[in-house]
Short mmCIF file of C-alpha atoms in Angstrom, two decimals:
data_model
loop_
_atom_site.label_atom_id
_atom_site.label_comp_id
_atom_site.label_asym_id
_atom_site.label_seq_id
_atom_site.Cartn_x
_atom_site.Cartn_y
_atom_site.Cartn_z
CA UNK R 16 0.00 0.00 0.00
CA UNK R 17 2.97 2.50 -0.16
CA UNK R 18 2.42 2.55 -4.19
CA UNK R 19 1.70 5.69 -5.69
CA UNK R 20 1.22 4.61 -9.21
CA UNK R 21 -2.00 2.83 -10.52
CA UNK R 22 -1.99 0.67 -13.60
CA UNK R 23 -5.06 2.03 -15.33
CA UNK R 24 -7.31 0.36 -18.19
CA UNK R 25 -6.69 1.06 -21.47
CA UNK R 26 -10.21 2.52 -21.86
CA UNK R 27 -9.93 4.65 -17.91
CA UNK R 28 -6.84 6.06 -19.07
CA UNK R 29 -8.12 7.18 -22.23
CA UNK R 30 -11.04 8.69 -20.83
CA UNK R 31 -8.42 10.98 -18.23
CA UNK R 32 -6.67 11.91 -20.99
CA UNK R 33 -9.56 13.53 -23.34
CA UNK R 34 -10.87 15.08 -20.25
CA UNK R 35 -7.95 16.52 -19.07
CA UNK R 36 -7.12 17.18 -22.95
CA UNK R 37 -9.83 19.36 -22.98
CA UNK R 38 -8.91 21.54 -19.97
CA UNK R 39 -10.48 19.67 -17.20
CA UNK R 40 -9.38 18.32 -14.07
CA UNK R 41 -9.67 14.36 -14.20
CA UNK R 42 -9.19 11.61 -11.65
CA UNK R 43 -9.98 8.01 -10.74
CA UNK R 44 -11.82 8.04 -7.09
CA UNK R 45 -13.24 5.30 -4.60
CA UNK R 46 -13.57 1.87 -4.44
CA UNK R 47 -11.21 1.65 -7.58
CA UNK R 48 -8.24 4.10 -6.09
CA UNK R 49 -9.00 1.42 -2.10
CA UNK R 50 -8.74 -1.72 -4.01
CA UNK R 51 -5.61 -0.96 -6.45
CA UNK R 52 -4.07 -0.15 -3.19
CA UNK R 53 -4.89 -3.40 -1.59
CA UNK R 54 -3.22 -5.22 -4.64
CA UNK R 55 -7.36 -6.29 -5.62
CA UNK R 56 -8.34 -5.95 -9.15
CA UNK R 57 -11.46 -3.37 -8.85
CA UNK R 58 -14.76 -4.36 -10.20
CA UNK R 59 -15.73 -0.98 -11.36
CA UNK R 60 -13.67 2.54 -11.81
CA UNK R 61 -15.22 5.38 -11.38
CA UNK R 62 -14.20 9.13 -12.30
CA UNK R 63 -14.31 12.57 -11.31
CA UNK R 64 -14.07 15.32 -12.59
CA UNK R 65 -14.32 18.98 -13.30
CA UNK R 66 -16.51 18.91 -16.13
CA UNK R 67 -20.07 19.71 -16.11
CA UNK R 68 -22.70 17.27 -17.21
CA UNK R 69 -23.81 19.24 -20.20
CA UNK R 70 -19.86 19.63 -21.31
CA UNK R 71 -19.54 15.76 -20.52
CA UNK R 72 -22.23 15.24 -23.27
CA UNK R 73 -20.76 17.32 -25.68
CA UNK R 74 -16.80 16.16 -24.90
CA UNK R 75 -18.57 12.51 -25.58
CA UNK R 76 -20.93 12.97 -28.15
CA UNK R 77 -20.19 10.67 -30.50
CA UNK R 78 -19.76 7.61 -28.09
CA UNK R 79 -22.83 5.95 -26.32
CA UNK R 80 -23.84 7.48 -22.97
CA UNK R 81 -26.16 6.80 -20.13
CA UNK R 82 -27.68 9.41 -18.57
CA UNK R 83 -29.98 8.24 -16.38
CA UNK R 84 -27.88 10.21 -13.25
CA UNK R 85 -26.79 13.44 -14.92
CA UNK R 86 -29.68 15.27 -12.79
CA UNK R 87 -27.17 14.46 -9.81
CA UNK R 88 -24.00 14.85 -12.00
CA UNK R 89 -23.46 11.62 -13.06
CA UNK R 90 -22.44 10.75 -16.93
CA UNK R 91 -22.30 7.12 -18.05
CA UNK R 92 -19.77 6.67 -21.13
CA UNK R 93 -19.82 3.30 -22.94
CA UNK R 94 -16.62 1.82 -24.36
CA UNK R 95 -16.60 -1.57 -24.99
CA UNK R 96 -19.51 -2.41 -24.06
CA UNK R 97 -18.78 -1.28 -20.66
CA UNK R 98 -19.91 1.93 -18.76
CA UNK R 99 -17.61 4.38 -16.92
CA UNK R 100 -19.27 6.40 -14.53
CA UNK R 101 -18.21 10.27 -14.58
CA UNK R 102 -19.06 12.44 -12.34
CA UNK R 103 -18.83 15.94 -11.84
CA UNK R 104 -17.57 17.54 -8.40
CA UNK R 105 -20.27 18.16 -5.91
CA UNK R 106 -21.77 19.11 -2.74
CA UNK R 107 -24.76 17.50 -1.74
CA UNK R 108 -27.60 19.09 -0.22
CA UNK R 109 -29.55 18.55 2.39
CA UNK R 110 -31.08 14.26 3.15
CA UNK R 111 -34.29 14.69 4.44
CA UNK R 112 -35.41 10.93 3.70
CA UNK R 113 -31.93 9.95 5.19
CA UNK R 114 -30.52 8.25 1.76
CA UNK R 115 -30.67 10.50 -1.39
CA UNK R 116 -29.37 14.22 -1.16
CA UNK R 117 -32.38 17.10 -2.06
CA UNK R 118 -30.17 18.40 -4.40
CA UNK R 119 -26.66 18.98 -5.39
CA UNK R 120 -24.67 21.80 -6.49
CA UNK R 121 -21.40 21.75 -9.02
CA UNK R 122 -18.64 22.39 -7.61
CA UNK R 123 -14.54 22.90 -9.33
CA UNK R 124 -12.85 21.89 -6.20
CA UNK R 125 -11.81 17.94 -6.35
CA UNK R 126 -11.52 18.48 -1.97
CA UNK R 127 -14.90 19.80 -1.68
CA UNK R 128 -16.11 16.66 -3.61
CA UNK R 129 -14.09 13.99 -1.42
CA UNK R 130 -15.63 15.98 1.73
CA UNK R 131 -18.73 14.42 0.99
CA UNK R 132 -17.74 10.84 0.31
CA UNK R 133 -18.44 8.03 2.90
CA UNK R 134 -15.28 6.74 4.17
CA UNK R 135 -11.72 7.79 4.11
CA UNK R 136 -11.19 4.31 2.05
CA UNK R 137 -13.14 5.80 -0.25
CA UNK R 138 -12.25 9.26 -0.65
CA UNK R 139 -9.02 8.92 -2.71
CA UNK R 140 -8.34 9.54 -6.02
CA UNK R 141 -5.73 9.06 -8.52
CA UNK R 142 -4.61 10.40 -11.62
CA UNK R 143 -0.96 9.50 -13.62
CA UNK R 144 1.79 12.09 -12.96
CA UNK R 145 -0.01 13.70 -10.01
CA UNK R 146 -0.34 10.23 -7.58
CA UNK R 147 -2.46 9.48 -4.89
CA UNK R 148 -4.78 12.50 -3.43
CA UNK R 149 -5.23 11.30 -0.04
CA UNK R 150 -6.99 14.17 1.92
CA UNK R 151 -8.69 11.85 5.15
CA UNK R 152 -5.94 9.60 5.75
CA UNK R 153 -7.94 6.97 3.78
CA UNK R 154 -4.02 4.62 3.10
CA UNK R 155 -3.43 5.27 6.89
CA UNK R 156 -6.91 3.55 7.61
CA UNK R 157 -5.85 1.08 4.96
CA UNK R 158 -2.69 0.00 6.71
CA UNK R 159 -4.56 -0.33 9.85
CA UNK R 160 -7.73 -2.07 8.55
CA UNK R 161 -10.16 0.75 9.91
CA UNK R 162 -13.42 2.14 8.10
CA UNK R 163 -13.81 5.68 9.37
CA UNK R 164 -16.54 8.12 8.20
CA UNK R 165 -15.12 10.99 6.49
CA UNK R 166 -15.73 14.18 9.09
CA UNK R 167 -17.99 13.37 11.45
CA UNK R 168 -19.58 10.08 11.16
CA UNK R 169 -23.19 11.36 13.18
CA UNK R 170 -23.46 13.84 10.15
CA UNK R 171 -22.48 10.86 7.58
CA UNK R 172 -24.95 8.82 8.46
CA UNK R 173 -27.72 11.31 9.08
CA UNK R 174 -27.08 11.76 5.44
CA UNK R 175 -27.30 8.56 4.38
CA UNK R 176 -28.47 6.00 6.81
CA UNK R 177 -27.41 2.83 4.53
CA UNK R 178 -23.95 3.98 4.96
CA UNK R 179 -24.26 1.84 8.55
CA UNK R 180 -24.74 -1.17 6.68
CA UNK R 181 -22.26 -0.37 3.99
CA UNK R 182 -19.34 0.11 6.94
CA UNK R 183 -20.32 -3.09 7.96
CA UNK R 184 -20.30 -4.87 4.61
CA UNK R 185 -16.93 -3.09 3.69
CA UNK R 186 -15.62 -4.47 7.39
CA UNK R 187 -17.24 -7.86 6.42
CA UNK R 188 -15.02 -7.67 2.91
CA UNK R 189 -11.50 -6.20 3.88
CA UNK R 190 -11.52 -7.61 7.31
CA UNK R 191 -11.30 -4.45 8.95
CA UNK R 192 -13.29 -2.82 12.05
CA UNK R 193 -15.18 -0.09 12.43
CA UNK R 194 -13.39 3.18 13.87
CA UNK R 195 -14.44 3.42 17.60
CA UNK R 196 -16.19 6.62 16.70
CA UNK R 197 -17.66 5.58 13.57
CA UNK R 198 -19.30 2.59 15.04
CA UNK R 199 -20.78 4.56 18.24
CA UNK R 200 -22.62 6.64 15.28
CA UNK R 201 -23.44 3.76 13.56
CA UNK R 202 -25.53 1.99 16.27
CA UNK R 203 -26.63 5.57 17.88
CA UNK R 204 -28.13 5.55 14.79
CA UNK R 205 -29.47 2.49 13.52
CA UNK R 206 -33.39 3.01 14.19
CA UNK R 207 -32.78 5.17 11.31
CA UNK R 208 -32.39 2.08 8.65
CA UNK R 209 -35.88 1.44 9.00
CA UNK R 210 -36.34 4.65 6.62
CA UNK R 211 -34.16 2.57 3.89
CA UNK R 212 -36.46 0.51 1.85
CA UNK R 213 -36.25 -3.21 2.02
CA UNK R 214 -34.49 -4.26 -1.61
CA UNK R 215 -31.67 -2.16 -0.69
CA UNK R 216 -31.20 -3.13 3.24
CA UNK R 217 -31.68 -6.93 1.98
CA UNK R 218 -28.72 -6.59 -0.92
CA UNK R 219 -26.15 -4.41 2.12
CA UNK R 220 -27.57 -7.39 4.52
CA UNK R 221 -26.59 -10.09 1.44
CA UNK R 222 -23.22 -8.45 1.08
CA UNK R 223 -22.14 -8.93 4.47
CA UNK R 224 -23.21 -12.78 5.10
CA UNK R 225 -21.56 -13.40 1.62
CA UNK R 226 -18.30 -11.92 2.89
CA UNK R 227 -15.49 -13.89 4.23
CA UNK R 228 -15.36 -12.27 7.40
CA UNK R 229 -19.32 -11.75 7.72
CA UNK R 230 -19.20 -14.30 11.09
CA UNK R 231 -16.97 -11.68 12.62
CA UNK R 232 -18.99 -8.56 11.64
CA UNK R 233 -21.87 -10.21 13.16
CA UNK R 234 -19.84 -10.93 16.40
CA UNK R 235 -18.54 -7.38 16.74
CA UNK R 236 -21.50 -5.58 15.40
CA UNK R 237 -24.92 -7.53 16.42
CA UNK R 238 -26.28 -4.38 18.54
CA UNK R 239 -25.93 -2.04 14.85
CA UNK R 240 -27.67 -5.01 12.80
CA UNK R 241 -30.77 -5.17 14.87
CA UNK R 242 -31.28 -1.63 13.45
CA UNK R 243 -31.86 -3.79 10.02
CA UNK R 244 -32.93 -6.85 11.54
CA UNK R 245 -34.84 -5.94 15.24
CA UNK R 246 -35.39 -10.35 15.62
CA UNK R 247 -31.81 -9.88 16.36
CA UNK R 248 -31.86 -7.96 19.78
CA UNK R 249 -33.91 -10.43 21.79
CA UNK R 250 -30.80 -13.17 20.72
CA UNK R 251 -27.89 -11.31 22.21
CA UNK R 252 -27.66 -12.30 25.76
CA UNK R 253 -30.17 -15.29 25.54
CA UNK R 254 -27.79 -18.20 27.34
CA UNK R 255 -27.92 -21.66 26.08
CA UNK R 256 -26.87 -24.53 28.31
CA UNK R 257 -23.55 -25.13 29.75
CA UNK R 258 -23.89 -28.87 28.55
CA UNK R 259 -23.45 -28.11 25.04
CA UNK R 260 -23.06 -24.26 24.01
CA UNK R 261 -20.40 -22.01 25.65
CA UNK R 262 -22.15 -19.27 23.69
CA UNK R 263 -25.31 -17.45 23.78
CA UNK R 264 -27.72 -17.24 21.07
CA UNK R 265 -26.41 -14.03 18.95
CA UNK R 266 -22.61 -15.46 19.35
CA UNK R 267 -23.28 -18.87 18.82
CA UNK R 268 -24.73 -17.51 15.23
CA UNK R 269 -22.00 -15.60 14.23
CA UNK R 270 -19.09 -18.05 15.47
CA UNK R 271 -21.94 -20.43 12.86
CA UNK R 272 -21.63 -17.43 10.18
CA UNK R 273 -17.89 -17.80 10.74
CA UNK R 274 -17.64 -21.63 10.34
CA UNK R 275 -19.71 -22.12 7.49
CA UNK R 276 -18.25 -23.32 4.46
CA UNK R 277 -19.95 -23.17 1.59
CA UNK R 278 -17.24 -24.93 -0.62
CA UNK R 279 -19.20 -27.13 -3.65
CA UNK R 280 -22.17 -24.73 -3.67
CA UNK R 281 -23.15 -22.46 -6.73
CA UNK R 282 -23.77 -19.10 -5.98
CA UNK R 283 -27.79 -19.74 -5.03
CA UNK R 284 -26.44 -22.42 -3.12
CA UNK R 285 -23.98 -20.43 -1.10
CA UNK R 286 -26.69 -17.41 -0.34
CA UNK R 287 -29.30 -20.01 0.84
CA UNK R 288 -27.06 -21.19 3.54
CA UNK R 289 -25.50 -17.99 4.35
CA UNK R 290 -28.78 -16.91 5.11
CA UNK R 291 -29.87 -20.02 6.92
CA UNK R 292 -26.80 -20.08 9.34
CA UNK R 293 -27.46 -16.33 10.02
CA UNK R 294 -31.43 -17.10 10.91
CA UNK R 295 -31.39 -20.70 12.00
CA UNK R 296 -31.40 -19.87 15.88
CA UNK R 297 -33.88 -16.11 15.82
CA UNK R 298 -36.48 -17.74 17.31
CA UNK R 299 -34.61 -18.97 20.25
CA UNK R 300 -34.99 -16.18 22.42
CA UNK R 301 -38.98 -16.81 21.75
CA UNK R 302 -38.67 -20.65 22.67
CA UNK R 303 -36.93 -20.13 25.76
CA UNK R 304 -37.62 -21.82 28.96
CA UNK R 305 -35.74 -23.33 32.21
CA UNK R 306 -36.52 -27.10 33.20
CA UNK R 307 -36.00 -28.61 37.01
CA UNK R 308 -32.55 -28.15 36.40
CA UNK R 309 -32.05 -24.95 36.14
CA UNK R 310 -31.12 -25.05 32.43
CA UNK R 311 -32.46 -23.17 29.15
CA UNK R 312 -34.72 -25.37 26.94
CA UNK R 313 -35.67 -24.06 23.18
CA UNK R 314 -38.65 -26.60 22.37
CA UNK R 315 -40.38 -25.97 19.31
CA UNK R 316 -37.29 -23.54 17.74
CA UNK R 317 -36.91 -24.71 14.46
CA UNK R 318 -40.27 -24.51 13.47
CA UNK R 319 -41.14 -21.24 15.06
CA UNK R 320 -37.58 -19.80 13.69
CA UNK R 321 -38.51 -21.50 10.14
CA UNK R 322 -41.96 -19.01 10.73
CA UNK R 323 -40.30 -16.20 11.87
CA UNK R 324 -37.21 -16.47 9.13
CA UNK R 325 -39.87 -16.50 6.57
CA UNK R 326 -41.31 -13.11 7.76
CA UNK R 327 -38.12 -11.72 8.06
CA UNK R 328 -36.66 -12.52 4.40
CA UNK R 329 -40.45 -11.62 2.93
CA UNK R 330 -39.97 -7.97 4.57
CA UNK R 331 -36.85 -7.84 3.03
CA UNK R 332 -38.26 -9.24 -0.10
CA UNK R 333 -35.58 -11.72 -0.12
CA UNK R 334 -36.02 -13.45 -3.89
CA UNK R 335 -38.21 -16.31 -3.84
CA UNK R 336 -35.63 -19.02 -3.88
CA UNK R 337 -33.76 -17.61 -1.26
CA UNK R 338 -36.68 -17.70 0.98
CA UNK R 339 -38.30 -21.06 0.67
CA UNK R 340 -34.29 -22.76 0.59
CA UNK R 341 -33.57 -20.65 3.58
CA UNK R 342 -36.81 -21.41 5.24
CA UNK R 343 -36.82 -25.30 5.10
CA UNK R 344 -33.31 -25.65 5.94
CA UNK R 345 -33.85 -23.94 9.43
CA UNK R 346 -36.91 -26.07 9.69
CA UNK R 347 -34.85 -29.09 10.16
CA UNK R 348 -31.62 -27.63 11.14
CA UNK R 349 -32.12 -29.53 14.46
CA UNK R 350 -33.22 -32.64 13.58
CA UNK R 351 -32.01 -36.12 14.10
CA UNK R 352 -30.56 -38.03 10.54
CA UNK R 353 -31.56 -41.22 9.49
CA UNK R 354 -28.89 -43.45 9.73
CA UNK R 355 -30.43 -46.94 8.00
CA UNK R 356 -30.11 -46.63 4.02
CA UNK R 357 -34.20 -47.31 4.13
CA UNK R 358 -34.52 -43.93 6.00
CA UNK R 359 -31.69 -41.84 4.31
CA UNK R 360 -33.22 -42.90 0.31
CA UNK R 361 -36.77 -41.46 2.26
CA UNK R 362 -34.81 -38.27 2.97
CA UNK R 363 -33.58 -38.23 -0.73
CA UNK R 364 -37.01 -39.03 -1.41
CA UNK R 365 -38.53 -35.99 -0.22
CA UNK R 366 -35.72 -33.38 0.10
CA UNK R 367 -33.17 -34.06 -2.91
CA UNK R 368 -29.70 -34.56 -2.62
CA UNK R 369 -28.93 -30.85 -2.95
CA UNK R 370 -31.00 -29.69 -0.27
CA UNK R 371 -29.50 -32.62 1.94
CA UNK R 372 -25.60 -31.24 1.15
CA UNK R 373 -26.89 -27.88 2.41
CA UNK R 374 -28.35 -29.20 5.90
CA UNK R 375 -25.10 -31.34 6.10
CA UNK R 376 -22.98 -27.87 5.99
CA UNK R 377 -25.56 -25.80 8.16
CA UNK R 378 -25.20 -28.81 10.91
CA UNK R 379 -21.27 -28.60 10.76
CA UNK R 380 -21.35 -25.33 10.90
CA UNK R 381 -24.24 -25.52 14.08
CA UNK R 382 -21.89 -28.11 15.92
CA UNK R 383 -18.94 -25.88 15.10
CA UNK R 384 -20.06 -23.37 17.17
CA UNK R 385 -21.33 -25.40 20.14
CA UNK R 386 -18.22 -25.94 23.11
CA UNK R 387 -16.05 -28.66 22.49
CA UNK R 388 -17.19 -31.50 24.13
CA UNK R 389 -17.41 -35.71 23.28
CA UNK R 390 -21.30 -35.39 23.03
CA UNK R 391 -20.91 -32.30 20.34
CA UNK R 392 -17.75 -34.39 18.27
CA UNK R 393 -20.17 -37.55 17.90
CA UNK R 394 -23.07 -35.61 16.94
CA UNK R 395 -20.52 -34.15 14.05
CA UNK R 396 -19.72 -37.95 12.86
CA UNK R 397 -23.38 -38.06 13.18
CA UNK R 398 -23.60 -35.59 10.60
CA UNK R 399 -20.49 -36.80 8.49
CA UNK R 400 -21.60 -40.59 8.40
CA UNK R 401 -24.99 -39.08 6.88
CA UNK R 402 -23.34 -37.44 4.86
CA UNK R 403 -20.58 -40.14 2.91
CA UNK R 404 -23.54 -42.45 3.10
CA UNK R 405 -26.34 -40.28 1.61
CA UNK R 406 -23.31 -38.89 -1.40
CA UNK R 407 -22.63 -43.09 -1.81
CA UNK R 408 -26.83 -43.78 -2.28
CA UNK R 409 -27.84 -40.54 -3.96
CA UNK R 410 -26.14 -41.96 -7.34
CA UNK R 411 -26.56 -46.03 -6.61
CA UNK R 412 -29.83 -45.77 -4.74
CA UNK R 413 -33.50 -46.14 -6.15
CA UNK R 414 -35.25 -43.03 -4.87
CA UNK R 415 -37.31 -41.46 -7.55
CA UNK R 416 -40.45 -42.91 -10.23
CA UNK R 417 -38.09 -42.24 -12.68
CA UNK R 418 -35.14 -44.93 -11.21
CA UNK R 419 -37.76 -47.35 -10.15
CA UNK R 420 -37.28 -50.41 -13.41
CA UNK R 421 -41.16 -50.04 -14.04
CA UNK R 422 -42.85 -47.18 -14.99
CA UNK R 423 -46.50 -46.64 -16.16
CA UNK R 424 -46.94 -47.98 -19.12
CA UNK R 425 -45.06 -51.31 -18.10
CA UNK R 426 -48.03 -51.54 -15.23
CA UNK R 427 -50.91 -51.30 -17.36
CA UNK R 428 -49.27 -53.42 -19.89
CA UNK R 429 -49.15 -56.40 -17.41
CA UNK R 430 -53.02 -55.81 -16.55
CA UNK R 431 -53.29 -53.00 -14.63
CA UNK R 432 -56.36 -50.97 -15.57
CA UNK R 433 -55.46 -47.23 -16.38
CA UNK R 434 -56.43 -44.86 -13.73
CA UNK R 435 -54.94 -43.34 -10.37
CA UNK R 436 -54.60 -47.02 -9.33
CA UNK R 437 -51.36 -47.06 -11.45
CA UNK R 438 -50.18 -43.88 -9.48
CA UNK R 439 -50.51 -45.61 -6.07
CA UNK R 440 -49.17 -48.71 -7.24
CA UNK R 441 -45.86 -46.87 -8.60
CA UNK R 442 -45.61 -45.57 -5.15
CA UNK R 443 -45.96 -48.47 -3.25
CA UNK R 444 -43.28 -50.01 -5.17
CA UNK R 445 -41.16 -47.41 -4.71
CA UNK R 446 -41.39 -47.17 -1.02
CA UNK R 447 -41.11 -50.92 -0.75
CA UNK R 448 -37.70 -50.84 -2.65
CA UNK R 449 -36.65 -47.98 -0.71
CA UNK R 450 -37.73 -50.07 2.38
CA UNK R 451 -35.61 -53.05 0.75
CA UNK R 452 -38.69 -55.01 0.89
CA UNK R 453 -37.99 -55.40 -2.88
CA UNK R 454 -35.24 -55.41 -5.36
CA UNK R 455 -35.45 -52.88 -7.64
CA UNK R 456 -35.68 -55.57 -10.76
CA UNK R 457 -38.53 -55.57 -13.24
CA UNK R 458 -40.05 -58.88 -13.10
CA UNK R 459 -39.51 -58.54 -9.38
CA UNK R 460 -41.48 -55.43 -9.44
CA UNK R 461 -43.67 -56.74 -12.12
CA UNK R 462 -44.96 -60.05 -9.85
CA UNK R 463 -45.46 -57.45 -6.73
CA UNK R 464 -47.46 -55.35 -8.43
CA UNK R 465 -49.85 -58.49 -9.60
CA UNK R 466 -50.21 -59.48 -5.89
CA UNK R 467 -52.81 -57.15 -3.85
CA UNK R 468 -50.77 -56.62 -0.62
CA UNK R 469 -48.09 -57.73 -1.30
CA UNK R 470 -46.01 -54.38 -0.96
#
């Protein structure tokens, strides 16, 4: 991070130099500038500039351009088939629903447009021959893995109350903490994310459980996500017992967050237990009661916290496959595993061998965060036999109509009448190989099916 030259696209640099070509100050700024200097490849890069919209239009006329933000300053060029942002220098106005400025006024001064940006991390910029322009101490923060608001965070956030989930998510990504100051704004402020609408607190939400260090975050920062999620407040200081957690509720989930490994899933895959781990104890707290002993019971939690994760992930309006993947997952989170073949080609049966995979890696990650103790490590090879067997049946095992060695058609071509007698037959079969009360061989199935109870 002590580099003070960026290695710039073909297509950014030549966009810096027609802009400063034509008499205008020019630079890189933001995420692009904080992720060169963490040796990342940036996603996106962004300009500023000095330019007006109206002289960005005409500098750029005969390219393609979006324009969908010049009323706030902001002109899309298309090279490639990519867009550049540009956008002019600014002050924004007053944010009286807390997330977009009233209006904005042009400004020529590149400092009077990093004044407004969120984070020091995110108020450089860059341009070739002139270096980094660092005005916040945004490489400082860098080297010392901090997000700090720019000024004064109470004012930052009053501006823009998503910014508290975006310091989290940016803390989730880069490992870093919040700045002691920075996060007593954040949660002194968090009642106000309930102004933010629900798409956009469910995508700052998804991009801190997708983050390697979301189980962290979530450790750290609990008492500044209830201001997004208020199910969480009740969890944080709800004790388990002694015999198998050395957590409560809210810590147990996020060591779970942190232990989760999502290796072999796709993308959907990965999101849907994510989101599961982070939800798959928030009805706890509502479950809770102490037996004769003296310890914390949670009857009834996985179907209550299945319930209440639903409601949760519709307010957000969580996509569709999110929330039903999510939602049965926590359901059964809990649950004992077969462990006769019979019972575990039932669970294939009903849940699929993808769904299974995912509650295999939402137990581990459950058990991972439980104390260490001989009752938690056999529940784990619990889990893990399940697991070899279930991967060793779901491609040798009969399971579905479609593997039994009789369909339909053979049915009714031995006899049976067509009708929703053939249906029931089919699944008899199937249950009674399943049950290995039969082979799964045609003339096998063939003679059982000519025999009234005999399956």
């Amino acid at each position: 991070m002590t580099r003070d030259t960026i290695r710039l696209p073909r297509d950014v640099a030549w966009l810096l130099q027609t802009l400063r070509g034509a008499g205008y100050s020019a630079y890189v700024v933001g995420g692009c500038v904080r992720d060169s200097l963490l040796g990342r490849q940036p996603g996106d890069w962004d300009l500023c500039t000095s330019a007006r919209p109206d002289q960005l239009r005409a500098l750029f006329q005969d390219r393609q351009l979006i324009l969908t933000g010049e009323k706030h300053g902001t002109v899309a060029v298309v090279l490639h088939g990519k867009p550049y942002e540009i956008t002019t220098y600014r002050l924004d106005g007053d944010y009286t629903d807390h997330r977009h400025p009233d209006k904005v006024r042009f400004v020529g001064d590149l400092a009077a447009d990093l004044a407004r940006r969120d984070f020091t991390i995110n108020a450089m910029a860059y341009a070739p021959g002139e270096g980094i322009i660092d005005l916040y101490g945004g490489r400082k923060d860098l080297a010392a893995g901090i997000v700090r608001c720019v000024g004064d965070p109470e004012a930052r956030f009053a501006e823009d109350a998503l910014r508290i989930l975006r310091a989290l998510r940016f803390a989730a990504r880069l490992h870093f903490s919040l700045d002691p100051a920075t996060g007593r704004a954040a949660e002194a402020a968090r009642g106000t994310l309930q102004n933010v609408s629900a798409e956009r607190l469910y995508a700052e939400l998804d991009g801190i459980l997708m983050a390697a260090g979301a189980g962290k975050v979530l450790a750290q920062y609990g008492g500044i996500l209830a201001g997004a999620v208020p199910e969480i407040a009740p969890c944080m200081g709800c004790t388990q017992p002694g015999r198998w957690h050395c957590y409560d509720v809210w810590q147990h989930t996020a060591v779970a967050v942190e232990k989760l490994d999502p290796r072999g899933q796709d993308t959907r895959g990965a999101r849907v237990l994510c989101w599961a781990t982070f939800l798959h104890d928030i009805a706890k707290p509502l479950c809770r009661s102490v037996g004769p002993d003296g310890a914390a019971h949670f009857k009834g939690h996985n179907q209550r916290g299945a319930a209440l994760a639903r409601t949760i992930l519709r307010r957000l309006k969580a996509p569709g496959y999110l929330v039903e993947g999510a939602v049965g997952l926590i359901a059964i989170h809990d649950a004992p595993l077969p462990e006769e073949d019979s019972g575990i080609l039932k669970s294939l049966n009903r849940y699929g061998a993808v769904f299974l995979r995912r509650l295999c890696a939402l137990k581990y990650a459950d058990l991972d965060a439980h104390a260490l103790t001989p009752e938690v490590a056999r529940r784990r090879e619990d889990v893990a036999a399940f697991e070899r067997r279930m991967g060793v049946l779901a491609k040798t095992g009969c399971y579905t109509m479609r593997q039994l060695a009789v369909n339909g058609a053979d049915l009714m071509q031995a006899g049976m009448p067509a009708g929703p007698e053939v249906g029931r037959a089919l699944h008899g079969l199937l249950f009674a190989v399943m049950e290995g009360r039969l082979p799964n061989e045609r003339e096998a199935l063939l003679a059982a099916a000519r025999r009234p109870g005999a399956y």
